[in-house]
Short mmCIF file of C-alpha atoms in Angstrom, two decimals:
data_model
loop_
_atom_site.label_atom_id
_atom_site.label_comp_id
_atom_site.label_asym_id
_atom_site.label_seq_id
_atom_site.Cartn_x
_atom_site.Cartn_y
_atom_site.Cartn_z
CA MET A 103 0.00 0.00 0.00
CA ASP A 104 1.19 3.51 -0.83
CA VAL A 105 0.44 6.70 1.09
CA SER A 106 1.28 10.38 0.49
CA VAL A 107 3.21 12.25 3.19
CA ILE A 108 4.83 15.67 3.45
CA VAL A 109 8.61 15.27 3.77
CA THR A 110 10.47 18.18 5.38
CA SER A 111 14.03 18.94 6.39
CA ALA A 112 16.03 22.06 7.19
CA ASN A 113 16.28 22.86 3.46
CA THR A 114 13.43 21.02 1.74
CA THR A 115 9.67 20.50 1.71
CA SER A 116 7.91 18.16 -0.70
CA GLU A 117 5.01 15.78 -1.05
CA ARG A 118 6.03 12.14 -1.57
CA ARG A 119 4.39 8.76 -1.91
CA ILE A 120 5.89 6.01 0.22
CA SER A 121 5.20 2.29 0.37
CA TYR A 122 4.55 0.23 3.51
CA ASP A 123 6.59 -2.53 1.86
CA TRP A 124 9.83 -0.55 1.92
CA SER A 125 12.44 -1.45 4.45
CA ILE A 126 13.51 1.39 6.70
CA SER A 127 16.96 1.16 5.12
CA HIS A 128 15.50 1.60 1.64
CA PHE A 129 13.24 4.37 2.93
CA LYS A 130 16.22 6.32 4.27
CA THR A 131 18.04 5.88 0.97
CA ARG A 132 15.09 7.46 -0.80
CA LEU A 133 14.98 10.28 1.76
CA GLU A 134 18.68 10.96 1.24
CA GLN A 135 17.96 11.70 -2.42
CA ILE A 136 15.30 14.21 -1.36
CA THR A 137 16.95 15.94 1.58
CA GLY A 138 20.68 15.40 0.98
CA ILE A 139 21.07 14.02 4.51
CA PRO A 140 23.05 10.74 4.62
CA SER A 141 21.05 7.69 5.69
CA SER A 142 23.30 7.13 8.69
CA ALA A 143 22.63 10.66 9.98
CA GLN A 144 18.85 10.70 9.60
CA LYS A 145 16.43 10.93 12.50
CA LEU A 146 12.89 10.35 11.26
CA GLN A 147 10.15 12.20 13.14
CA LEU A 148 6.54 11.62 12.14
CA TYR A 149 4.02 14.33 13.02
CA VAL A 150 0.42 13.17 12.73
CA SER A 151 -0.69 16.40 14.42
CA GLU A 152 1.52 19.36 15.14
CA ALA A 153 0.03 19.49 18.63
CA GLU A 154 1.28 16.00 19.44
CA ASP A 155 4.80 14.81 20.08
CA PRO A 156 6.32 13.19 17.00
CA VAL A 157 6.64 9.44 16.54
CA ILE A 158 10.27 8.45 16.00
CA ILE A 159 10.56 5.96 13.17
CA VAL A 160 13.32 3.58 14.18
CA ALA A 161 13.70 -0.19 13.84
CA PRO A 162 12.14 -1.96 16.87
CA ALA A 163 14.35 -3.89 19.26
CA GLY A 164 15.62 -7.07 17.62
CA TYR A 165 15.31 -5.62 14.10
CA SER A 166 17.75 -3.83 11.86
CA ASP A 167 16.86 -1.16 9.31
CA ASN A 168 17.07 -3.86 6.67
CA ASP A 169 14.62 -6.16 8.50
CA ALA A 170 12.05 -3.62 9.66
CA ASN A 171 9.69 -2.08 7.13
CA VAL A 172 7.63 1.06 6.97
CA GLY A 173 4.43 -0.94 7.41
CA MET A 174 5.29 -1.45 11.09
CA PHE A 175 4.22 2.19 11.56
CA ALA A 176 1.15 1.97 9.35
CA ASP A 177 -1.18 2.95 12.20
CA ARG A 178 0.58 6.33 12.47
CA ILE A 179 1.55 7.00 8.86
CA VAL A 180 -1.74 8.49 7.75
CA PRO A 181 -2.21 10.40 4.49
CA TYR A 182 -0.44 13.78 4.53
CA ALA A 183 1.21 13.30 7.89
CA ARG A 184 4.47 15.26 8.10
CA LEU A 185 7.72 13.33 8.16
CA HIS A 186 10.60 15.52 9.29
CA VAL A 187 14.13 14.33 8.55
CA GLU A 188 16.57 15.72 11.09
CA ASP A 189 20.30 15.80 10.42
CA THR A 190 22.10 14.41 13.48
CA ARG A 191 25.55 15.42 12.31
CA PRO A 192 27.30 18.42 13.86
CA PRO A 193 26.08 21.61 12.17
CA HIS A 194 29.54 22.50 10.84
CA VAL A 195 29.46 19.51 8.47
CA TRP A 196 25.98 20.19 7.10
CA GLU A 197 25.77 21.00 3.42
CA ASN A 198 24.66 24.57 2.85
CA TYR A 199 22.42 24.48 -0.19
CA THR A 200 21.56 28.20 0.00
CA ASP A 201 25.14 29.52 -0.16
CA VAL A 202 26.09 29.86 -3.83
CA SER A 203 29.30 31.79 -3.25
CA GLU A 204 31.43 28.71 -3.95
CA VAL A 205 29.41 27.50 -6.91
CA ASP A 206 31.10 27.78 -10.28
CA LYS A 207 29.23 30.33 -12.35
CA PHE A 208 28.87 30.64 -16.08
CA GLU A 209 30.25 34.00 -17.11
CA LEU A 210 29.92 35.68 -20.48
CA SER A 211 31.46 38.97 -21.52
CA LEU A 212 29.22 41.66 -23.02
CA GLU A 213 31.02 41.30 -26.35
CA GLU A 214 30.42 37.53 -26.43
CA TYR A 215 26.81 38.00 -25.33
CA GLU A 216 26.11 40.45 -28.13
CA LYS A 217 27.47 37.97 -30.70
CA ARG A 218 25.14 35.16 -29.66
CA THR A 219 21.94 34.52 -31.60
CA ASP A 220 20.03 32.64 -28.88
CA THR A 221 19.64 35.47 -26.37
CA VAL A 222 16.90 37.92 -25.43
CA LEU A 223 19.07 40.68 -26.88
CA ALA A 224 19.25 38.91 -30.25
CA TRP A 225 15.49 38.33 -30.18
CA LYS A 226 14.84 42.02 -29.53
CA LYS A 227 17.13 42.98 -32.41
CA ARG A 228 15.33 40.60 -34.80
CA ASN A 229 11.92 41.93 -33.80
CA ASN A 230 12.86 45.62 -33.50
CA LEU A 231 11.82 45.77 -29.87
CA GLY A 232 12.96 47.88 -26.91
CA ARG A 233 15.81 50.22 -27.78
CA PHE A 234 16.10 48.51 -31.18
CA GLY A 235 12.56 49.41 -32.15
CA MET A 236 10.86 52.64 -33.03
CA SER A 237 7.19 53.44 -33.24
CA ALA A 238 5.86 54.96 -36.42
CA GLU A 239 5.39 58.31 -34.71
CA ARG A 240 8.90 58.27 -33.26
CA ALA A 241 10.37 57.29 -36.62
CA LYS A 242 8.55 60.18 -38.20
CA GLU A 243 9.76 62.60 -35.55
CA SER A 244 13.37 61.49 -35.73
CA LYS A 245 13.67 62.05 -39.45
CA THR A 246 16.84 64.08 -39.86
CA VAL A 247 17.02 67.29 -41.81
CA ASP A 248 20.05 65.98 -43.66
CA SER A 249 17.95 63.24 -45.25
CA THR A 250 15.44 65.79 -46.56
CA GLY A 251 17.99 68.22 -47.98
CA ILE A 252 16.54 71.17 -46.07
CA GLN A 253 19.00 74.05 -45.72
CA ALA A 254 18.86 77.57 -44.38
CA GLY A 255 18.01 80.08 -47.11
CA GLN A 256 15.51 77.84 -48.94
CA ARG A 257 11.93 78.85 -49.60
CA CYS A 258 9.42 76.51 -48.01
CA LEU A 259 5.78 75.59 -47.65
CA VAL A 260 4.10 74.36 -44.46
CA SER A 261 0.68 72.84 -45.10
CA GLU A 262 -0.50 71.94 -41.59
CA PRO A 263 -2.69 73.03 -39.90
CA PHE A 264 -3.10 75.48 -42.78
CA GLU A 265 -0.94 76.51 -45.73
CA ARG A 266 1.87 78.95 -44.93
CA ARG A 267 4.92 80.06 -46.89
CA GLY A 268 8.22 81.27 -45.58
CA LEU A 269 11.99 81.12 -45.55
CA VAL A 270 14.11 78.52 -43.77
CA LYS A 271 16.30 80.45 -41.34
CA PHE A 272 17.62 77.71 -39.04
CA VAL A 273 18.40 73.99 -39.13
CA GLY A 274 19.61 72.24 -35.98
CA LYS A 275 18.91 71.03 -32.45
CA VAL A 276 16.91 73.16 -30.04
CA ARG A 277 17.63 72.47 -26.39
CA ASP A 278 14.52 74.36 -25.31
CA LEU A 279 12.17 71.98 -27.15
CA PRO A 280 11.29 68.34 -26.36
CA GLY A 281 13.51 65.73 -27.96
CA ASN A 282 17.04 67.05 -27.62
CA ASP A 283 18.21 64.54 -30.24
CA LEU A 284 15.86 65.87 -32.94
CA LEU A 285 16.70 68.39 -35.62
CA TRP A 286 14.31 71.30 -35.96
CA VAL A 287 13.64 73.66 -38.84
CA GLY A 288 13.30 77.33 -37.96
CA VAL A 289 11.06 79.18 -40.43
CA GLU A 290 10.29 82.87 -40.83
CA PHE A 291 6.83 83.01 -42.38
CA ASP A 292 5.84 85.65 -44.90
CA GLU A 293 2.85 86.58 -42.75
CA PRO A 294 2.45 86.94 -38.95
CA VAL A 295 1.26 83.36 -38.51
CA GLY A 296 4.18 82.15 -36.41
CA LYS A 297 4.64 81.63 -32.69
CA ASN A 298 7.80 83.60 -31.94
CA ASP A 299 10.59 85.78 -33.32
CA GLY A 300 13.16 82.97 -33.63
CA SER A 301 13.88 82.75 -29.91
CA ILE A 302 12.61 80.45 -27.16
CA LYS A 303 12.88 81.11 -23.43
CA GLY A 304 15.30 83.95 -24.08
CA ASN A 305 17.60 81.85 -26.29
CA ARG A 306 17.82 83.07 -29.88
CA TYR A 307 18.24 80.57 -32.71
CA PHE A 308 17.48 82.83 -35.69
CA GLN A 309 16.27 86.35 -36.38
CA SER A 310 12.64 86.85 -37.36
CA LYS A 311 10.00 89.53 -37.20
CA PRO A 312 7.69 89.15 -34.18
CA ASN A 313 5.01 86.44 -34.65
CA HIS A 314 6.60 85.36 -37.93
CA GLY A 315 8.92 82.64 -36.59
CA SER A 316 8.24 78.98 -35.75
CA PHE A 317 10.16 75.77 -35.15
CA LEU A 318 8.88 72.72 -37.01
CA LYS A 319 9.85 69.09 -37.43
CA ALA A 320 11.43 68.28 -40.77
CA ASP A 321 8.53 66.21 -42.07
CA LYS A 322 6.26 69.25 -41.80
CA VAL A 323 8.42 71.41 -44.08
CA GLN A 324 8.49 71.20 -47.86
CA VAL A 325 11.22 73.18 -49.62
CA GLY A 326 11.00 74.37 -53.21
CA ASP A 327 10.06 77.28 -55.45
CA PHE A 328 7.42 78.89 -53.25
CA PRO A 329 7.41 82.67 -54.00
CA ALA A 330 6.70 85.08 -51.21
CA ILE A 331 3.03 85.92 -50.84
CA ASP A 332 2.08 89.39 -52.12
CA GLU A 333 -1.10 90.31 -50.32
CA PHE A 334 -1.87 92.94 -52.97
CA LEU A 335 -2.13 90.31 -55.74
CA SER A 336 -5.37 88.50 -56.46
CA GLU A 337 -5.34 84.71 -56.29
CA ASP A 338 -5.42 84.52 -60.11
CA GLU A 339 -2.48 86.89 -60.43
CA GLU A 340 -0.50 84.99 -57.84
CA LEU A 341 -0.98 81.73 -59.68
#
């Protein structure tokens, strides 16, 4: 007959099935594999109830561990009783399974790690995730001015949120705007439809008439042959 018990020791806790047919010697051998405590140093204490004193499982007088079997204690080994295995050796010889300071560790340099193809880092690179990925909005924002060919002195058209024409006066980074790594285009509009005069927070980036200047992301600016607006011309004449 088999029965499930809870086996505990100083370092382990597990549920195990044991057989009444096992000899105590065989039983201790099995417990050594679970707890790491040598058979010769085991003291087996069976707790049917935590409120009661434990039953010590030891071969009766006239029996050895090889002759006595677990079934001799069948009246006390009830399902899910707790069997505690105590180590009778002096504490200084106990194995410390929680101290990993002496355990050989696998070490890998950052250079070697980055070369491997079976790592989380490699997976992120393949799938453009984390610092290797970029959302569509971020990709749009980070478009460099160099890739668009925008240069100071070019005429330009800004279509959003409404159509405006002007002159590119500045190309570069603006520390007073979000995204310090982005390149901004400073435009002086032909009409007073801007937000500033080419300065932000007291720092000047280009010279513009009041309310004619604005800073825009590169994807908002189209450069080309866009003549200055003459407000005295009719729409037909301008075209």
